């Protein structure tokens, strides 16, 4: 596969806007974020915005002056191109300036029946088009309560990513998002997040070795907000967050960025 640069720093805050905001609201949010980043955040912080597809072109343009912000797609097709009405390809995302793409968000897995096999294909096509996949994994509450959560995570990551060679894998980021915490206001405790992130890093270590494991970015997602981000981000294996609801307000999103060590 062709070569793309590996992300330099492990630490990232990403905003997943999902299917929210009209055009004017989206543009205003981007302007507020870029303005506040300039005014209030001196240090180098890496930020990724995942707006709806329709706003990506404008987001790329509006963020052009700030090298700290990258733009990504919330999804892509597993196909490269062709007669797939309504789909968006990884190549299209790349061509309008995306650097990242979310793969396997739990809402895609549950509402659109996306399987690990399909998600492995999406990962392949994203990498082929020089995008960094942000591969989302997470267990349901039932799976956690029955003690299956480590097994579920191991299977998701093994089926979706571990077919990659190490050069390909280094281009990928992982977002651990317990399904029971997404959009529910229930956050994993910092101990629960750290425990799972350390487990994921160990899986990576066993498969690809220590150096790749230590350089891998593992984001936490699930009701992360400006009240709990600091404690979560202080955990040694939590490298930042994938933020849903709290990324739709510039004030809370900037506060979460500031909480990144
Ligand atoms: C998400 O959708 O990735 C997410 C983490 O959402 P929320 O922060 O709203 O729980």
Tab-separated table of C-alpha atoms and ligand atoms in Angstrom:
chain	number	residue	atom	x	y	z
A	1	UNK	CA	0.000	0.000	0.000
A	2	UNK	CA	1.212	3.586	-0.579
A	3	UNK	CA	2.979	5.477	2.176
A	4	UNK	CA	1.369	8.090	4.430
A	5	UNK	CA	2.833	9.838	7.432
A	6	UNK	CA	2.175	8.323	10.834
A	7	UNK	CA	0.597	10.792	13.290
A	8	UNK	CA	3.461	12.348	15.299
A	9	UNK	CA	1.845	12.731	18.707
A	10	UNK	CA	-0.299	10.214	20.518
A	11	UNK	CA	-2.474	12.948	22.016
A	12	UNK	CA	-5.596	14.021	20.103
A	13	UNK	CA	-9.053	15.428	20.760
A	14	UNK	CA	-11.591	14.658	18.023
A	15	UNK	CA	-15.145	15.926	17.608
A	16	UNK	CA	-17.784	13.681	16.027
A	17	UNK	CA	-20.680	15.898	15.011
A	18	UNK	CA	-22.796	12.964	13.792
A	19	UNK	CA	-25.945	14.065	11.888
A	20	UNK	CA	-26.227	17.454	13.584
A	21	UNK	CA	-26.185	21.153	12.650
A	22	UNK	CA	-27.392	23.059	9.630
A	23	UNK	CA	-24.931	24.806	7.329
A	24	UNK	CA	-24.799	28.172	9.121
A	25	UNK	CA	-24.492	26.490	12.511
A	26	UNK	CA	-21.696	24.245	11.267
A	27	UNK	CA	-19.753	27.162	9.781
A	28	UNK	CA	-20.237	29.217	12.942
A	29	UNK	CA	-19.011	26.350	15.129
A	30	UNK	CA	-15.859	25.944	13.056
A	31	UNK	CA	-15.147	29.688	13.202
A	32	UNK	CA	-15.652	29.713	16.968
A	33	UNK	CA	-13.353	26.708	17.426
A	34	UNK	CA	-10.570	28.179	15.288
A	35	UNK	CA	-10.930	31.567	17.005
A	36	UNK	CA	-10.855	30.119	20.526
A	37	UNK	CA	-7.949	27.825	19.652
A	38	UNK	CA	-5.985	30.881	18.541
A	39	UNK	CA	-6.953	33.016	21.517
A	40	UNK	CA	-6.841	30.494	24.333
A	41	UNK	CA	-4.658	27.528	23.430
A	42	UNK	CA	-0.971	28.311	23.059
A	43	UNK	CA	0.503	24.843	23.000
A	44	UNK	CA	0.474	22.320	20.192
A	45	UNK	CA	-2.740	20.330	20.482
A	46	UNK	CA	-3.927	18.014	17.746
A	47	UNK	CA	-7.617	18.340	16.916
A	48	UNK	CA	-9.722	16.401	14.415
A	49	UNK	CA	-13.204	17.470	13.367
A	50	UNK	CA	-15.624	14.943	11.869
A	51	UNK	CA	-18.441	17.069	10.388
A	52	UNK	CA	-21.244	15.647	8.242
A	53	UNK	CA	-20.020	14.997	4.670
A	54	UNK	CA	-21.776	18.083	3.276
A	55	UNK	CA	-19.728	20.457	5.417
A	56	UNK	CA	-16.314	18.867	4.948
A	57	UNK	CA	-15.290	21.086	2.023
A	58	UNK	CA	-16.097	24.251	3.972
A	59	UNK	CA	-14.437	22.859	7.111
A	60	UNK	CA	-11.222	22.167	5.210
A	61	UNK	CA	-11.223	25.738	3.880
A	62	UNK	CA	-12.145	27.393	7.186
A	63	UNK	CA	-9.450	25.445	9.090
A	64	UNK	CA	-6.835	25.871	6.409
A	65	UNK	CA	-4.815	28.426	8.404
A	66	UNK	CA	-4.532	26.252	11.521
A	67	UNK	CA	-2.195	23.286	11.188
A	68	UNK	CA	-3.479	21.889	14.504
A	69	UNK	CA	-6.878	21.012	13.035
A	70	UNK	CA	-7.472	18.147	10.621
A	71	UNK	CA	-10.752	17.110	9.069
A	72	UNK	CA	-12.152	13.611	8.725
A	73	UNK	CA	-15.196	11.785	7.376
A	74	UNK	CA	-17.596	9.974	9.703
A	75	UNK	CA	-17.758	6.952	7.438
A	76	UNK	CA	-16.728	5.754	3.978
A	77	UNK	CA	-17.785	3.046	1.575
A	78	UNK	CA	-15.977	-0.281	1.495
A	79	UNK	CA	-15.949	0.087	-2.315
A	80	UNK	CA	-13.487	2.262	-4.233
A	81	UNK	CA	-15.978	3.710	-6.729
A	82	UNK	CA	-18.841	2.736	-9.010
A	83	UNK	CA	-22.605	2.291	-9.023
A	84	UNK	CA	-23.278	2.581	-5.281
A	85	UNK	CA	-25.921	5.310	-5.057
A	86	UNK	CA	-25.669	7.449	-1.954
A	87	UNK	CA	-22.245	6.220	-0.894
A	88	UNK	CA	-19.095	8.293	-0.302
A	89	UNK	CA	-15.702	6.796	-1.124
A	90	UNK	CA	-12.436	7.119	0.763
A	91	UNK	CA	-10.904	8.593	-2.401
A	92	UNK	CA	-13.529	11.348	-2.433
A	93	UNK	CA	-12.799	12.183	1.196
A	94	UNK	CA	-9.088	12.350	0.458
A	95	UNK	CA	-9.661	14.516	-2.609
A	96	UNK	CA	-11.494	17.211	-0.645
A	97	UNK	CA	-8.843	17.396	2.049
A	98	UNK	CA	-9.709	14.799	4.692
A	99	UNK	CA	-6.876	13.146	6.572
A	100	UNK	CA	-8.918	10.798	8.774
A	101	UNK	CA	-12.027	8.641	8.598
A	102	UNK	CA	-14.083	7.058	11.382
A	103	UNK	CA	-14.553	3.348	10.828
A	104	UNK	CA	-16.990	1.201	12.796
A	105	UNK	CA	-18.603	3.741	15.093
A	106	UNK	CA	-21.044	1.796	17.271
A	107	UNK	CA	-23.963	3.635	15.634
A	108	UNK	CA	-22.785	2.284	12.253
A	109	UNK	CA	-22.357	-1.183	13.737
A	110	UNK	CA	-25.810	-1.284	15.332
A	111	UNK	CA	-28.081	0.820	13.056
A	112	UNK	CA	-26.444	-0.123	9.750
A	113	UNK	CA	-25.422	-3.695	10.623
A	114	UNK	CA	-21.738	-3.083	9.873
A	115	UNK	CA	-19.732	-6.196	10.693
A	116	UNK	CA	-16.054	-6.493	11.529
A	117	UNK	CA	-15.523	-8.109	8.137
A	118	UNK	CA	-17.011	-5.103	6.320
A	119	UNK	CA	-15.082	-2.749	8.598
A	120	UNK	CA	-11.831	-4.520	7.736
A	121	UNK	CA	-12.631	-3.776	4.060
A	122	UNK	CA	-13.341	-0.126	4.868
A	123	UNK	CA	-10.028	0.078	6.721
A	124	UNK	CA	-8.223	-1.325	3.688
A	125	UNK	CA	-9.835	1.116	1.281
A	126	UNK	CA	-9.151	4.046	3.641
A	127	UNK	CA	-5.462	3.151	3.871
A	128	UNK	CA	-5.239	2.661	0.112
A	129	UNK	CA	-6.499	6.228	-0.243
A	130	UNK	CA	-3.998	7.595	2.273
A	131	UNK	CA	-6.506	8.260	5.040
A	132	UNK	CA	-5.855	7.442	8.688
A	133	UNK	CA	-8.662	5.162	9.932
A	134	UNK	CA	-9.956	5.901	13.435
A	135	UNK	CA	-11.226	2.433	14.239
A	136	UNK	CA	-14.001	2.401	16.854
A	137	UNK	CA	-14.553	-0.501	19.215
A	138	UNK	CA	-16.659	-0.956	22.322
A	139	UNK	CA	-18.795	-3.354	24.295
A	140	UNK	CA	-22.502	-3.130	25.205
A	141	UNK	CA	-23.677	-2.975	28.815
A	142	UNK	CA	-24.836	-6.603	28.699
A	143	UNK	CA	-21.421	-7.687	27.466
A	144	UNK	CA	-19.725	-5.758	30.286
A	145	UNK	CA	-22.127	-7.025	32.931
A	146	UNK	CA	-21.563	-10.606	31.840
A	147	UNK	CA	-17.798	-10.134	31.992
A	148	UNK	CA	-17.311	-10.545	28.227
A	149	UNK	CA	-16.012	-7.030	27.539
A	150	UNK	CA	-12.328	-7.924	27.111
A	151	UNK	CA	-13.234	-10.758	24.771
A	152	UNK	CA	-15.521	-8.530	22.697
A	153	UNK	CA	-12.818	-5.881	22.322
A	154	UNK	CA	-10.184	-8.479	21.442
A	155	UNK	CA	-12.408	-9.916	18.709
A	156	UNK	CA	-13.338	-6.499	17.275
A	157	UNK	CA	-9.742	-5.365	17.020
A	158	UNK	CA	-8.457	-8.735	15.787
A	159	UNK	CA	-11.060	-9.054	13.019
A	160	UNK	CA	-11.022	-5.411	11.988
A	161	UNK	CA	-7.346	-4.462	12.168
A	162	UNK	CA	-4.968	-7.320	12.854
A	163	UNK	CA	-4.886	-8.458	9.231
A	164	UNK	CA	-2.782	-5.331	8.545
A	165	UNK	CA	0.982	-5.419	8.364
A	166	UNK	CA	2.828	-3.206	10.826
A	167	UNK	CA	3.378	-0.348	8.361
A	168	UNK	CA	-0.358	-0.250	7.668
A	169	UNK	CA	-1.332	-0.647	11.309
A	170	UNK	CA	0.830	2.334	12.348
A	171	UNK	CA	-1.425	4.599	10.264
A	172	UNK	CA	-4.495	3.605	12.289
A	173	UNK	CA	-5.881	5.118	15.480
A	174	UNK	CA	-8.240	3.337	17.837
A	175	UNK	CA	-11.219	4.804	19.673
A	176	UNK	CA	-12.462	2.763	22.637
A	177	UNK	CA	-16.095	3.751	23.047
A	178	UNK	CA	-18.155	1.618	25.421
A	179	UNK	CA	-21.606	1.527	23.797
A	180	UNK	CA	-23.299	2.041	27.165
A	181	UNK	CA	-21.482	5.365	27.571
A	182	UNK	CA	-22.198	6.893	24.141
A	183	UNK	CA	-24.715	9.699	24.370
A	184	UNK	CA	-26.053	8.372	27.681
A	185	UNK	CA	-24.330	10.684	30.154
A	186	UNK	CA	-22.785	7.538	31.714
A	187	UNK	CA	-19.026	7.818	31.438
A	188	UNK	CA	-16.614	4.984	32.067
A	189	UNK	CA	-14.681	5.716	35.237
A	190	UNK	CA	-11.083	6.695	34.641
A	191	UNK	CA	-10.101	3.304	36.122
A	192	UNK	CA	-12.391	1.422	33.703
A	193	UNK	CA	-11.059	3.429	30.759
A	194	UNK	CA	-7.425	2.936	31.782
A	195	UNK	CA	-7.947	-0.798	32.318
A	196	UNK	CA	-9.383	-1.283	28.825
A	197	UNK	CA	-6.893	1.037	27.110
A	198	UNK	CA	-3.985	-0.823	28.734
A	199	UNK	CA	-5.531	-4.104	27.573
A	200	UNK	CA	-5.837	-2.779	24.002
A	201	UNK	CA	-2.236	-1.561	24.062
A	202	UNK	CA	-1.149	-5.014	25.259
A	203	UNK	CA	-3.010	-6.646	22.365
A	204	UNK	CA	-1.151	-4.320	19.992
A	205	UNK	CA	2.156	-5.065	21.745
A	206	UNK	CA	1.651	-8.814	21.387
A	207	UNK	CA	0.826	-8.494	17.703
A	208	UNK	CA	3.117	-5.684	16.473
A	209	UNK	CA	5.740	-5.205	19.200
A	210	UNK	CA	6.479	-2.636	21.864
A	211	UNK	CA	7.430	0.342	19.713
A	212	UNK	CA	4.233	0.310	17.669
A	213	UNK	CA	2.156	-0.254	20.829
A	214	UNK	CA	3.766	2.722	22.564
A	215	UNK	CA	3.221	4.960	19.526
A	216	UNK	CA	-0.412	3.936	18.991
A	217	UNK	CA	-3.123	6.487	19.719
A	218	UNK	CA	-6.028	5.059	21.730
A	219	UNK	CA	-8.825	7.588	22.269
A	220	UNK	CA	-11.635	7.286	24.797
A	221	UNK	CA	-15.211	8.087	23.742
A	222	UNK	CA	-18.489	8.008	25.631
A	223	UNK	CA	-20.049	11.029	27.354
A	224	UNK	CA	-16.661	12.683	27.722
A	225	UNK	CA	-17.178	16.356	28.619
A	226	UNK	CA	-15.359	19.313	30.109
A	227	UNK	CA	-16.055	18.062	33.636
A	228	UNK	CA	-14.553	14.596	33.286
A	229	UNK	CA	-12.007	14.987	30.453
A	230	UNK	CA	-9.078	16.006	32.635
A	231	UNK	CA	-9.256	12.913	34.846
A	232	UNK	CA	-9.740	10.588	31.863
A	233	UNK	CA	-6.873	12.178	29.905
A	234	UNK	CA	-4.522	11.823	32.874
A	235	UNK	CA	-4.643	8.039	32.572
A	236	UNK	CA	-1.385	6.801	31.059
A	237	UNK	CA	-3.005	4.823	28.233
A	238	UNK	CA	-5.784	7.297	27.410
A	239	UNK	CA	-4.416	9.447	24.602
A	240	UNK	CA	-7.325	11.863	24.293
A	241	UNK	CA	-10.946	11.637	23.337
A	242	UNK	CA	-13.506	11.147	20.603
A	243	UNK	CA	-16.205	13.565	21.661
A	244	UNK	CA	-19.820	13.498	20.476
A	245	UNK	CA	-22.360	15.778	22.167
A	246	UNK	CA	-19.822	18.001	23.893
A	247	UNK	CA	-18.093	18.752	20.563
A	248	UNK	CA	-21.180	20.607	19.301
A	249	UNK	CA	-20.581	23.569	21.607
A	250	UNK	CA	-17.372	25.491	21.082
A	251	UNK	CA	-16.932	26.329	24.777
A	252	UNK	CA	-17.091	22.746	26.013
A	253	UNK	CA	-15.023	21.429	23.101
A	254	UNK	CA	-12.259	23.961	23.687
A	255	UNK	CA	-12.264	23.175	27.415
A	256	UNK	CA	-11.850	19.493	26.571
A	257	UNK	CA	-8.928	20.350	24.267
A	258	UNK	CA	-7.377	22.346	27.101
A	259	UNK	CA	-7.691	19.281	29.371
A	260	UNK	CA	-5.344	17.337	27.084
A	261	UNK	CA	-1.948	17.167	28.836
B	1	LIG	C1	-19.393	9.389	19.928
B	1	LIG	O1	-20.417	9.389	19.278
B	1	LIG	O2	-18.339	9.029	19.418
B	1	LIG	C2	-19.475	9.812	21.328
B	1	LIG	C3	-18.471	9.565	22.101
B	1	LIG	O3	-20.632	10.485	21.706
B	1	LIG	P1	-20.905	11.191	23.111
B	1	LIG	O4	-19.657	11.956	23.484
B	1	LIG	O5	-22.069	12.080	22.890
B	1	LIG	O6	-21.170	10.106	24.120
